[in-house]
Amino acid sequence: MADYDIEKIDDFRWRLPKTGGMRVPAILYATEDMLPDILSDDAPQQAKNVAHLPGIVKASLAMPDIHWGYGFPIGGVAAFDPDDGVISPGGVGYDINCGVRLMASKLTVDDLDRRSRERLVDHLFRRVPTGVGSSGAMRVDDAELQRVLQRGAEWAVNDGKGSQADLDVIEEHGRVGGADPDAVSGRARERGLDQIGTLGSGNHFLEVGYVSEILDERAARVMGLNKGTVTAIIHSGSRGFGYQVCDDALSDMDKAMKKYGIELPDRQLACTPIPSPEGQKYLAGMRCAINYAFANRQVMAHNTRLAFEDALDLSPREHGLFTVYEVAHNIAKFEKHTVNGSKQEVCVHRKGATRALPAGHPLVPGRYQKVGQPVLIPGDMGRYSYVLVGTDRAMEETFGSTCHGAGRQMSRRKARKTAGHRNITAELANEGIVVRGQSDRTVREEIPEAYKDVTDVVKAVEGAGISKAVAQLRPLGVIKG
């Protein structure tokens, strides 16, 4: 374990002070019980490395689901001055705009017996392609793809896959401006033609579950979440398209850093000044990938509704599946925040972190104005997930950010080794959870014990006051890549 010079701020905050070339300190959000596991990883060192980047303001932040990532830690948040700061693809990640949508229905857990759960999960597995390089939900030509890249979820809704009610409750309404298809390579566009509406692999999933516990009656009621309500969670991103955009930009920036005199402790932090040609090209391409991911989840949400109708022989009115909210995890955006006592625009990188805006914030959808923006925190496929809301404290401390999930505590290799010859699908079936995976390997890599207990993560962010729990959800069925 690395020997970190760590200072306790309070029961939920820890400081890694400025040393060497760090321009700001790193602040870690966690309970004391979580620290040994977190410090046994290289992720805290990555949080310190981020603090070296030019133009970073306030601090390099790490949420309690922190674990090792490419360059930036997953669970990392950092904001940069738009004139003197940098943009770093590693601060967004390869899966640009990986994110989560929560849907809720009129059904209750008592409406889904064992056979109907199995039928529903089987239909979802057919409707939503999974696995590495998966395709087949739909295919677009290059001209149509350009419209996807510029219009995001709005493109899917205009194609009959959803409604304005969906767009109203997606972060950024499912579309960011400034996306320029000419900024992405031909290889990226080629990879994007046939992957819209697909889940992908790794930790991506589509889960049917139910509300098992209400923790904030008022906020839950506003979100349409009652105890027993059947829900669906979609976790996926920008697939091969976003991966290629990131890969292309990392190559460009690695070559350009010397030109700008940027020296860093880790080449994976490759970056260029935000106003530079390389920085502007990445921003334009990244925004295309953001919109691609928004469209991807919108198409999957549409096909999830169709799966409910086919599997359960219900009309749209009878299942009533509506979008509660959708948040982005891997994204960089220009936002206004208070820095050193005054409001200024900064470029916030969230890498495995969630936007968490408080009640009354102008970017919170109208129906959530009095309770705050929903924050969706998936756990693992065997235990539970949480719904929270953003707080004023998050705006003051973390650029309106909080955690994004349970966070891995085992590598995929270690998870496979731990799973050994166990039949994970049968184990979960005994718990009443139906699992369908593209491969047994993926299911083994995603065993529940590969992740931290998400309750611990939620306790840490609640204790720090940067978000507030609303409801707990438990799984009934999951499809995995």
Short mmCIF file of C-alpha atoms in Angstrom, two decimals:
data_model
loop_
_atom_site.label_atom_id
_atom_site.label_comp_id
_atom_site.label_asym_id
_atom_site.label_seq_id
_atom_site.Cartn_x
_atom_site.Cartn_y
_atom_site.Cartn_z
CA MET A 1 0.00 0.00 0.00
CA ALA A 2 1.29 3.47 -0.88
CA ASP A 3 2.19 5.66 2.10
CA TYR A 4 0.00 8.75 1.67
CA ASP A 5 0.46 11.84 3.80
CA ILE A 6 -3.27 12.13 4.41
CA GLU A 7 -4.98 14.68 6.70
CA LYS A 8 -8.41 14.18 8.26
CA ILE A 9 -10.73 17.15 7.68
CA ASP A 10 -13.79 15.52 9.28
CA ASP A 11 -15.48 12.10 9.33
CA PHE A 12 -16.18 12.20 5.57
CA ARG A 13 -13.38 14.34 4.06
CA TRP A 14 -9.64 13.70 3.75
CA ARG A 15 -6.96 15.96 2.31
CA LEU A 16 -3.87 14.99 0.34
CA PRO A 17 -1.84 18.22 0.73
CA LYS A 18 0.01 20.01 -2.04
CA THR A 19 3.42 18.48 -2.60
CA GLY A 20 5.89 18.72 -5.46
CA GLY A 21 4.25 20.06 -8.59
CA MET A 22 0.68 19.90 -7.29
CA ARG A 23 -1.09 23.21 -7.91
CA VAL A 24 -3.99 22.42 -5.53
CA PRO A 25 -4.64 19.78 -2.86
CA ALA A 26 -6.62 16.61 -3.50
CA ILE A 27 -9.75 16.04 -1.41
CA LEU A 28 -11.09 12.53 -0.88
CA TYR A 29 -14.68 11.88 0.25
CA ALA A 30 -14.97 8.64 2.27
CA THR A 31 -15.68 7.21 5.70
CA GLU A 32 -12.73 6.05 7.79
CA ASP A 33 -13.82 2.43 7.31
CA MET A 34 -13.54 2.82 3.53
CA LEU A 35 -10.03 4.29 3.57
CA PRO A 36 -7.88 1.11 3.78
CA ASP A 37 -9.49 -0.28 0.63
CA ILE A 38 -9.27 3.06 -1.21
CA LEU A 39 -5.63 3.66 -0.23
CA SER A 40 -4.63 0.15 -1.34
CA ASP A 41 -5.38 1.21 -4.93
CA ASP A 42 -3.32 3.63 -7.07
CA ALA A 43 -6.36 5.87 -7.53
CA PRO A 44 -5.45 8.39 -4.75
CA GLN A 45 -2.08 8.90 -6.48
CA GLN A 46 -4.01 9.58 -9.68
CA ALA A 47 -6.05 12.21 -7.81
CA LYS A 48 -2.75 13.82 -6.76
CA ASN A 49 -1.48 13.66 -10.35
CA VAL A 50 -4.60 15.49 -11.59
CA ALA A 51 -3.72 18.31 -9.18
CA HIS A 52 -0.63 19.00 -11.36
CA LEU A 53 -2.69 20.00 -14.40
CA PRO A 54 -2.45 23.66 -15.51
CA GLY A 55 -5.41 25.88 -14.68
CA ILE A 56 -7.03 23.53 -12.14
CA VAL A 57 -9.08 25.41 -9.54
CA LYS A 58 -9.88 24.72 -5.87
CA ALA A 59 -8.91 21.04 -5.63
CA SER A 60 -8.71 17.68 -7.33
CA LEU A 61 -11.74 15.85 -5.96
CA ALA A 62 -12.31 12.12 -5.46
CA MET A 63 -15.70 10.61 -4.65
CA PRO A 64 -16.04 7.55 -2.34
CA ASP A 65 -16.47 5.17 -5.31
CA ILE A 66 -12.96 6.10 -6.47
CA HIS A 67 -10.88 3.41 -8.19
CA TRP A 68 -8.08 3.28 -10.72
CA GLY A 69 -8.82 4.63 -14.20
CA TYR A 70 -6.98 5.86 -17.30
CA GLY A 71 -5.11 9.02 -16.20
CA PHE A 72 -7.81 10.42 -13.93
CA PRO A 73 -9.24 8.12 -11.26
CA ILE A 74 -12.79 6.90 -11.79
CA GLY A 75 -14.76 8.93 -9.27
CA GLY A 76 -12.67 12.01 -10.03
CA VAL A 77 -13.89 15.59 -10.47
CA ALA A 78 -11.75 18.56 -11.52
CA ALA A 79 -12.55 22.03 -12.86
CA PHE A 80 -10.33 24.23 -15.02
CA ASP A 81 -10.16 27.90 -15.87
CA PRO A 82 -11.41 28.29 -19.48
CA ASP A 83 -8.55 30.65 -20.41
CA ASP A 84 -5.57 29.20 -18.54
CA GLY A 85 -6.75 25.62 -18.04
CA VAL A 86 -6.59 22.41 -20.04
CA ILE A 87 -8.95 19.82 -21.43
CA SER A 88 -7.91 16.19 -20.91
CA PRO A 89 -9.57 13.19 -22.63
CA GLY A 90 -8.44 11.01 -19.71
CA GLY A 91 -10.54 13.26 -17.47
CA VAL A 92 -13.64 12.22 -19.38
CA GLY A 93 -12.74 8.64 -20.15
CA TYR A 94 -12.92 6.32 -23.14
CA ASP A 95 -16.67 5.77 -22.72
CA ILE A 96 -17.70 9.38 -23.24
CA ASN A 97 -21.10 10.14 -21.65
CA CYS A 98 -21.46 6.74 -20.11
CA GLY A 99 -24.52 7.35 -17.96
CA VAL A 100 -27.65 6.00 -16.33
CA ARG A 101 -31.37 6.32 -17.02
CA LEU A 102 -33.97 5.36 -14.42
CA MET A 103 -37.48 4.49 -15.58
CA ALA A 104 -40.47 3.70 -13.38
CA SER A 105 -43.79 2.04 -14.20
CA LYS A 106 -47.35 1.58 -13.01
CA LEU A 107 -46.54 -2.04 -12.15
CA THR A 108 -45.63 -3.31 -8.70
CA VAL A 109 -43.30 -6.11 -7.73
CA ASP A 110 -46.36 -8.30 -7.03
CA ASP A 111 -47.31 -8.06 -10.72
CA LEU A 112 -44.12 -9.91 -11.74
CA ASP A 113 -44.07 -13.56 -10.73
CA ARG A 114 -41.07 -15.78 -11.46
CA ARG A 115 -42.21 -16.77 -14.95
CA SER A 116 -43.08 -13.25 -16.02
CA ARG A 117 -39.70 -11.99 -14.77
CA GLU A 118 -37.92 -14.61 -16.86
CA ARG A 119 -40.05 -13.81 -19.90
CA LEU A 120 -39.40 -10.08 -19.49
CA VAL A 121 -35.64 -10.47 -19.13
CA ASP A 122 -35.54 -12.79 -22.16
CA HIS A 123 -37.41 -10.20 -24.24
CA LEU A 124 -35.05 -7.46 -23.07
CA PHE A 125 -32.09 -9.64 -24.01
CA ARG A 126 -33.49 -9.97 -27.55
CA ARG A 127 -34.48 -6.30 -27.93
CA VAL A 128 -31.26 -4.76 -26.55
CA PRO A 129 -28.09 -6.26 -28.07
CA THR A 130 -25.27 -6.83 -25.58
CA GLY A 131 -21.59 -7.70 -25.65
CA VAL A 132 -18.30 -6.36 -27.03
CA GLY A 133 -18.84 -4.88 -30.50
CA SER A 134 -22.57 -5.63 -30.32
CA SER A 135 -24.75 -4.22 -33.08
CA GLY A 136 -28.07 -4.92 -34.72
CA ALA A 137 -30.64 -2.80 -32.88
CA MET A 138 -30.61 -0.47 -35.90
CA ARG A 139 -28.22 0.87 -38.54
CA VAL A 140 -27.93 4.38 -39.94
CA ASP A 141 -26.03 5.73 -42.93
CA ASP A 142 -23.37 8.42 -42.65
CA ALA A 143 -25.79 11.30 -43.33
CA GLU A 144 -28.18 10.07 -40.63
CA LEU A 145 -25.29 9.53 -38.21
CA GLN A 146 -24.35 13.19 -38.57
CA ARG A 147 -27.85 14.11 -37.42
CA VAL A 148 -27.47 11.73 -34.45
CA LEU A 149 -24.18 13.40 -33.49
CA GLN A 150 -25.73 16.86 -33.57
CA ARG A 151 -29.16 16.14 -32.10
CA GLY A 152 -28.65 13.33 -29.55
CA ALA A 153 -31.78 11.94 -27.88
CA GLU A 154 -33.89 14.47 -29.77
CA TRP A 155 -32.99 12.63 -32.98
CA ALA A 156 -34.37 9.38 -31.55
CA VAL A 157 -37.57 11.04 -30.32
CA ASN A 158 -38.11 12.63 -33.74
CA ASP A 159 -37.69 9.10 -35.17
CA GLY A 160 -40.62 7.91 -33.07
CA LYS A 161 -38.57 6.42 -30.24
CA GLY A 162 -39.80 8.30 -27.19
CA SER A 163 -41.42 11.61 -26.39
CA GLN A 164 -40.77 15.16 -25.25
CA ALA A 165 -41.48 13.94 -21.70
CA ASP A 166 -38.28 11.87 -21.93
CA LEU A 167 -36.21 14.81 -23.16
CA ASP A 168 -37.48 17.04 -20.33
CA VAL A 169 -35.78 14.86 -17.70
CA ILE A 170 -32.46 14.01 -19.37
CA GLU A 171 -29.33 15.95 -18.38
CA GLU A 172 -28.90 18.74 -20.96
CA HIS A 173 -32.28 17.58 -22.36
CA GLY A 174 -30.36 14.86 -24.20
CA ARG A 175 -28.41 17.18 -26.49
CA VAL A 176 -25.34 19.42 -26.18
CA GLY A 177 -24.44 22.18 -28.59
CA GLY A 178 -21.08 22.60 -30.32
CA ALA A 179 -20.92 19.06 -31.70
CA ASP A 180 -19.06 19.04 -35.03
CA PRO A 181 -19.07 15.75 -36.98
CA ASP A 182 -16.11 17.03 -39.05
CA ALA A 183 -14.01 16.89 -35.86
CA VAL A 184 -14.24 13.08 -35.62
CA SER A 185 -12.35 10.55 -37.70
CA GLY A 186 -13.77 8.31 -40.40
CA ARG A 187 -12.95 5.32 -38.22
CA ALA A 188 -15.07 6.75 -35.37
CA ARG A 189 -18.02 7.36 -37.72
CA GLU A 190 -17.68 3.85 -39.14
CA ARG A 191 -17.84 2.37 -35.62
CA GLY A 192 -20.94 4.41 -34.88
CA LEU A 193 -23.11 3.30 -37.81
CA ASP A 194 -24.56 0.11 -36.34
CA GLN A 195 -24.23 0.42 -32.54
CA ILE A 196 -27.10 2.78 -31.66
CA GLY A 197 -29.46 1.02 -29.26
CA THR A 198 -26.86 -1.42 -27.93
CA LEU A 199 -25.72 -1.98 -24.36
CA GLY A 200 -22.08 -2.95 -24.81
CA SER A 201 -20.03 -4.97 -22.36
CA GLY A 202 -18.17 -4.69 -19.06
CA ASN A 203 -20.14 -3.06 -16.27
CA HIS A 204 -22.97 -1.96 -18.58
CA PHE A 205 -26.36 -3.43 -17.80
CA LEU A 206 -30.12 -3.14 -18.09
CA GLU A 207 -31.83 -4.02 -14.83
CA VAL A 208 -35.47 -4.51 -13.92
CA GLY A 209 -36.06 -3.92 -10.22
CA TYR A 210 -38.42 -2.43 -7.69
CA VAL A 211 -38.48 0.24 -5.00
CA SER A 212 -37.62 -1.62 -1.79
CA GLU A 213 -37.38 1.32 0.62
CA ILE A 214 -38.44 4.97 0.69
CA LEU A 215 -35.95 7.24 2.48
CA ASP A 216 -37.42 10.65 1.58
CA GLU A 217 -41.21 10.50 1.18
CA ARG A 218 -41.61 13.92 -0.41
CA ALA A 219 -38.88 13.58 -3.03
CA ALA A 220 -39.90 9.99 -3.84
CA ARG A 221 -43.51 11.06 -4.37
CA VAL A 222 -42.41 13.82 -6.76
CA MET A 223 -40.37 11.26 -8.72
CA GLY A 224 -43.30 8.81 -8.90
CA LEU A 225 -41.48 6.23 -6.78
CA ASN A 226 -43.69 4.28 -4.34
CA LYS A 227 -42.67 1.25 -2.32
CA GLY A 228 -42.97 -1.77 -4.65
CA THR A 229 -42.92 0.25 -7.91
CA VAL A 230 -41.27 -1.71 -10.75
CA THR A 231 -38.32 0.15 -12.26
CA ALA A 232 -35.78 -0.21 -15.08
CA ILE A 233 -32.21 1.10 -15.05
CA ILE A 234 -30.15 1.45 -18.26
CA HIS A 235 -26.38 1.91 -17.86
CA SER A 236 -24.44 2.41 -21.08
CA GLY A 237 -22.49 4.98 -23.08
CA SER A 238 -21.20 5.99 -26.52
CA ARG A 239 -19.90 2.53 -27.50
CA GLY A 240 -17.13 2.19 -30.10
CA PHE A 241 -17.81 5.68 -31.44
CA GLY A 242 -16.91 7.39 -28.17
CA TYR A 243 -13.96 5.08 -27.60
CA GLN A 244 -12.50 6.04 -30.98
CA VAL A 245 -13.04 9.78 -30.37
CA CYS A 246 -11.10 9.49 -27.10
CA ASP A 247 -8.36 7.36 -28.61
CA ASP A 248 -7.84 9.75 -31.53
CA ALA A 249 -7.68 12.78 -29.20
CA LEU A 250 -5.18 11.15 -26.83
CA SER A 251 -2.84 10.56 -29.76
CA ASP A 252 -3.19 14.18 -30.94
CA MET A 253 -2.64 15.63 -27.48
CA ASP A 254 0.29 13.40 -26.58
CA LYS A 255 2.12 14.81 -29.61
CA ALA A 256 1.05 18.41 -28.90
CA MET A 257 1.89 18.74 -25.20
CA LYS A 258 5.57 19.53 -25.82
CA LYS A 259 4.52 22.45 -28.05
CA TYR A 260 2.62 23.95 -25.13
CA GLY A 261 5.35 23.26 -22.56
CA ILE A 262 3.13 20.95 -20.48
CA GLU A 263 4.98 18.45 -18.30
CA LEU A 264 3.01 15.97 -16.21
CA PRO A 265 3.70 13.02 -13.88
CA ASP A 266 1.66 10.63 -16.06
CA ARG A 267 1.38 10.56 -19.86
CA GLN A 268 -2.19 9.28 -19.48
CA LEU A 269 -3.13 12.81 -18.39
CA ALA A 270 -2.38 14.04 -21.93
CA CYS A 271 -4.04 17.44 -22.39
CA THR A 272 -3.79 20.73 -24.23
CA PRO A 273 -4.97 24.26 -23.39
CA ILE A 274 -8.74 24.60 -23.76
CA PRO A 275 -8.41 27.40 -26.40
CA SER A 276 -5.83 25.46 -28.47
CA PRO A 277 -6.76 23.90 -31.85
CA GLU A 278 -6.28 20.43 -30.36
CA GLY A 279 -8.43 21.30 -27.36
CA GLN A 280 -11.20 22.76 -29.48
CA LYS A 281 -11.14 19.75 -31.83
CA TYR A 282 -11.51 17.36 -28.90
CA LEU A 283 -14.37 19.38 -27.40
CA ALA A 284 -16.23 19.32 -30.74
CA GLY A 285 -15.67 15.56 -31.13
CA MET A 286 -16.45 14.81 -27.49
CA ARG A 287 -19.78 16.62 -27.83
CA CYS A 288 -20.60 14.37 -30.81
CA ALA A 289 -19.94 11.36 -28.56
CA ILE A 290 -22.07 12.89 -25.78
CA ASN A 291 -24.98 13.18 -28.20
CA TYR A 292 -24.36 9.65 -29.54
CA ALA A 293 -24.67 8.26 -26.00
CA PHE A 294 -27.86 10.25 -25.35
CA ALA A 295 -29.37 8.81 -28.56
CA ASN A 296 -28.15 5.32 -27.67
CA ARG A 297 -29.90 5.31 -24.29
CA GLN A 298 -33.07 6.83 -25.79
CA VAL A 299 -33.32 3.99 -28.32
CA MET A 300 -32.71 1.40 -25.58
CA ALA A 301 -35.39 3.03 -23.44
CA HIS A 302 -37.83 2.76 -26.36
CA ASN A 303 -36.97 -0.91 -26.88
CA THR A 304 -37.32 -1.52 -23.14
CA ARG A 305 -40.90 -0.29 -23.36
CA LEU A 306 -41.51 -2.61 -26.32
CA ALA A 307 -40.07 -5.53 -24.35
CA PHE A 308 -42.48 -4.83 -21.47
CA GLU A 309 -45.38 -4.79 -23.95
CA ASP A 310 -44.37 -8.02 -25.72
CA ALA A 311 -43.33 -10.01 -22.65
CA LEU A 312 -46.20 -9.05 -20.37
CA ASP A 313 -48.90 -8.48 -23.02
CA LEU A 314 -49.51 -4.95 -21.78
CA SER A 315 -50.32 -1.71 -23.54
CA PRO A 316 -48.12 1.38 -23.03
CA ARG A 317 -50.90 2.81 -20.86
CA GLU A 318 -50.97 -0.35 -18.71
CA HIS A 319 -47.22 -0.53 -17.96
CA GLY A 320 -46.84 3.27 -17.91
CA LEU A 321 -43.04 3.13 -18.13
CA PHE A 322 -41.78 6.71 -17.86
CA THR A 323 -38.33 8.28 -17.49
CA VAL A 324 -37.61 9.49 -13.96
CA TYR A 325 -34.23 10.99 -14.91
CA GLU A 326 -31.02 10.36 -16.85
CA VAL A 327 -27.54 11.46 -15.75
CA ALA A 328 -24.14 11.49 -17.44
CA HIS A 329 -21.05 10.00 -15.74
CA ASN A 330 -18.16 10.72 -18.10
CA ILE A 331 -18.33 14.25 -19.39
CA ALA A 332 -16.66 17.68 -19.51
CA LYS A 333 -18.86 20.76 -19.58
CA PHE A 334 -18.61 24.51 -19.09
CA GLU A 335 -20.61 25.50 -16.02
CA LYS A 336 -20.81 28.46 -13.63
CA HIS A 337 -19.56 27.83 -10.10
CA THR A 338 -18.30 29.86 -7.16
CA VAL A 339 -14.49 29.93 -7.05
CA ASN A 340 -12.70 31.98 -4.39
CA GLY A 341 -15.93 33.76 -3.53
CA SER A 342 -17.00 34.80 -7.01
CA LYS A 343 -18.98 33.19 -9.80
CA GLN A 344 -16.96 32.11 -12.80
CA GLU A 345 -17.26 29.74 -15.72
CA VAL A 346 -15.11 26.62 -15.43
CA CYS A 347 -14.73 23.45 -17.47
CA VAL A 348 -15.82 20.66 -15.11
CA HIS A 349 -14.44 17.19 -15.84
CA ARG A 350 -16.53 14.41 -14.27
CA LYS A 351 -14.94 10.99 -14.73
CA GLY A 352 -17.20 8.41 -13.09
CA ALA A 353 -19.04 11.13 -11.19
CA THR A 354 -22.58 12.48 -11.31
CA ARG A 355 -23.99 16.00 -11.54
CA ALA A 356 -25.94 16.73 -8.34
CA LEU A 357 -27.79 20.06 -8.54
CA PRO A 358 -29.85 21.35 -5.60
CA ALA A 359 -33.49 22.41 -5.45
CA GLY A 360 -34.05 25.73 -7.16
CA HIS A 361 -31.09 25.46 -9.57
CA PRO A 362 -32.16 26.74 -13.01
CA LEU A 363 -30.91 23.57 -14.76
CA VAL A 364 -33.09 21.27 -12.64
CA PRO A 365 -36.22 20.17 -14.58
CA GLY A 366 -39.41 21.93 -13.52
CA ARG A 367 -40.99 18.96 -11.81
CA TYR A 368 -37.92 18.53 -9.56
CA GLN A 369 -37.39 22.22 -8.78
CA LYS A 370 -38.55 21.84 -5.16
CA VAL A 371 -36.64 18.66 -4.31
CA GLY A 372 -33.44 18.82 -6.37
CA GLN A 373 -32.03 16.95 -9.35
CA PRO A 374 -32.36 13.15 -9.09
CA VAL A 375 -29.01 11.40 -8.66
CA LEU A 376 -28.89 7.75 -9.74
CA ILE A 377 -26.37 5.47 -8.00
CA PRO A 378 -26.37 1.88 -9.28
CA GLY A 379 -24.91 -0.82 -7.06
CA ASP A 380 -24.25 -4.38 -8.21
CA MET A 381 -26.54 -6.96 -9.76
CA GLY A 382 -27.06 -8.86 -6.50
CA ARG A 383 -27.84 -6.17 -3.95
CA TYR A 384 -29.35 -2.71 -4.41
CA SER A 385 -29.11 0.70 -6.04
CA TYR A 386 -30.07 4.16 -4.77
CA VAL A 387 -31.82 7.30 -5.89
CA LEU A 388 -30.63 10.54 -4.27
CA VAL A 389 -30.96 14.28 -4.90
CA GLY A 390 -28.37 17.04 -5.19
CA THR A 391 -27.73 19.61 -2.45
CA ASP A 392 -26.51 23.17 -1.93
CA ARG A 393 -23.40 21.72 -0.24
CA ALA A 394 -22.46 19.96 -3.49
CA MET A 395 -22.62 23.31 -5.30
CA GLU A 396 -20.37 24.86 -2.66
CA GLU A 397 -17.78 22.08 -2.51
CA THR A 398 -17.77 19.72 -5.47
CA PHE A 399 -18.87 21.77 -8.47
CA GLY A 400 -22.33 20.24 -8.06
CA SER A 401 -21.02 16.66 -8.19
CA THR A 402 -21.33 13.40 -6.28
CA CYS A 403 -20.53 9.69 -6.70
CA HIS A 404 -21.74 7.62 -9.66
CA GLY A 405 -21.95 4.04 -8.38
CA ALA A 406 -20.59 1.46 -6.00
CA GLY A 407 -17.09 1.47 -7.49
CA ARG A 408 -15.08 -1.68 -8.15
CA GLN A 409 -13.04 -3.18 -5.35
CA MET A 410 -11.76 -6.09 -7.47
CA SER A 411 -10.18 -6.07 -10.91
CA ARG A 412 -12.05 -8.09 -13.52
CA ARG A 413 -9.31 -10.72 -13.37
CA LYS A 414 -9.57 -11.00 -9.59
CA ALA A 415 -13.36 -11.20 -9.83
CA ARG A 416 -13.11 -14.13 -12.27
CA LYS A 417 -10.65 -15.83 -9.96
CA THR A 418 -12.92 -15.24 -6.96
CA ALA A 419 -15.92 -16.60 -8.85
CA GLY A 420 -13.94 -19.74 -9.70
CA HIS A 421 -16.29 -22.50 -10.86
CA ARG A 422 -19.36 -21.08 -9.11
CA ASN A 423 -22.54 -20.83 -11.17
CA ILE A 424 -23.23 -17.14 -10.57
CA THR A 425 -26.41 -17.14 -12.65
CA ALA A 426 -27.84 -19.99 -10.55
CA GLU A 427 -26.77 -18.31 -7.30
CA LEU A 428 -28.61 -15.12 -8.25
CA ALA A 429 -31.64 -17.11 -9.48
CA ASN A 430 -31.88 -18.57 -5.97
CA GLU A 431 -32.12 -14.97 -4.75
CA GLY A 432 -34.98 -14.35 -7.20
CA ILE A 433 -32.80 -12.41 -9.68
CA VAL A 434 -32.90 -13.50 -13.34
CA VAL A 435 -29.58 -12.90 -15.14
CA ARG A 436 -28.88 -13.16 -18.85
CA GLY A 437 -25.36 -12.42 -20.10
CA GLN A 438 -23.67 -12.50 -23.48
CA SER A 439 -20.92 -14.56 -21.88
CA ASP A 440 -20.29 -16.42 -18.67
CA ARG A 441 -17.01 -14.50 -18.43
CA THR A 442 -18.83 -11.16 -18.13
CA VAL A 443 -21.18 -12.47 -15.46
CA ARG A 444 -18.19 -13.73 -13.45
CA GLU A 445 -16.40 -10.39 -13.81
CA GLU A 446 -19.49 -8.65 -12.45
CA ILE A 447 -20.11 -10.76 -9.34
CA PRO A 448 -21.64 -8.65 -6.56
CA GLU A 449 -18.54 -8.89 -4.35
CA ALA A 450 -16.42 -7.29 -7.12
CA TYR A 451 -18.01 -3.99 -6.03
CA LYS A 452 -18.06 -1.99 -2.82
CA ASP A 453 -21.32 -2.12 -0.91
CA VAL A 454 -23.07 0.87 -2.48
CA THR A 455 -24.75 1.61 0.87
CA ASP A 456 -21.31 2.56 2.24
CA VAL A 457 -20.74 4.90 -0.70
CA VAL A 458 -24.14 6.54 -0.23
CA LYS A 459 -23.51 6.95 3.52
CA ALA A 460 -20.26 8.78 2.73
CA VAL A 461 -21.82 11.30 0.34
CA GLU A 462 -24.82 11.78 2.65
CA GLY A 463 -22.50 12.27 5.61
CA ALA A 464 -20.54 14.85 3.66
CA GLY A 465 -23.82 16.54 2.73
CA ILE A 466 -23.19 16.49 -1.04
CA SER A 467 -26.35 14.48 -1.80
CA LYS A 468 -29.36 13.06 0.02
CA ALA A 469 -30.88 9.58 -0.25
CA VAL A 470 -34.45 9.23 -1.56
CA ALA A 471 -35.07 5.54 -2.26
CA GLN A 472 -33.44 2.13 -2.40
CA LEU A 473 -34.05 -0.18 -5.37
CA ARG A 474 -33.51 -3.96 -5.53
CA PRO A 475 -32.99 -6.05 -8.68
CA LEU A 476 -35.41 -8.62 -10.16
CA GLY A 477 -33.62 -9.28 -13.44
CA VAL A 478 -30.49 -8.11 -15.27
CA ILE A 479 -29.04 -8.34 -18.76
CA LYS A 480 -25.26 -7.98 -19.05
CA GLY A 481 -22.81 -7.65 -21.91
#
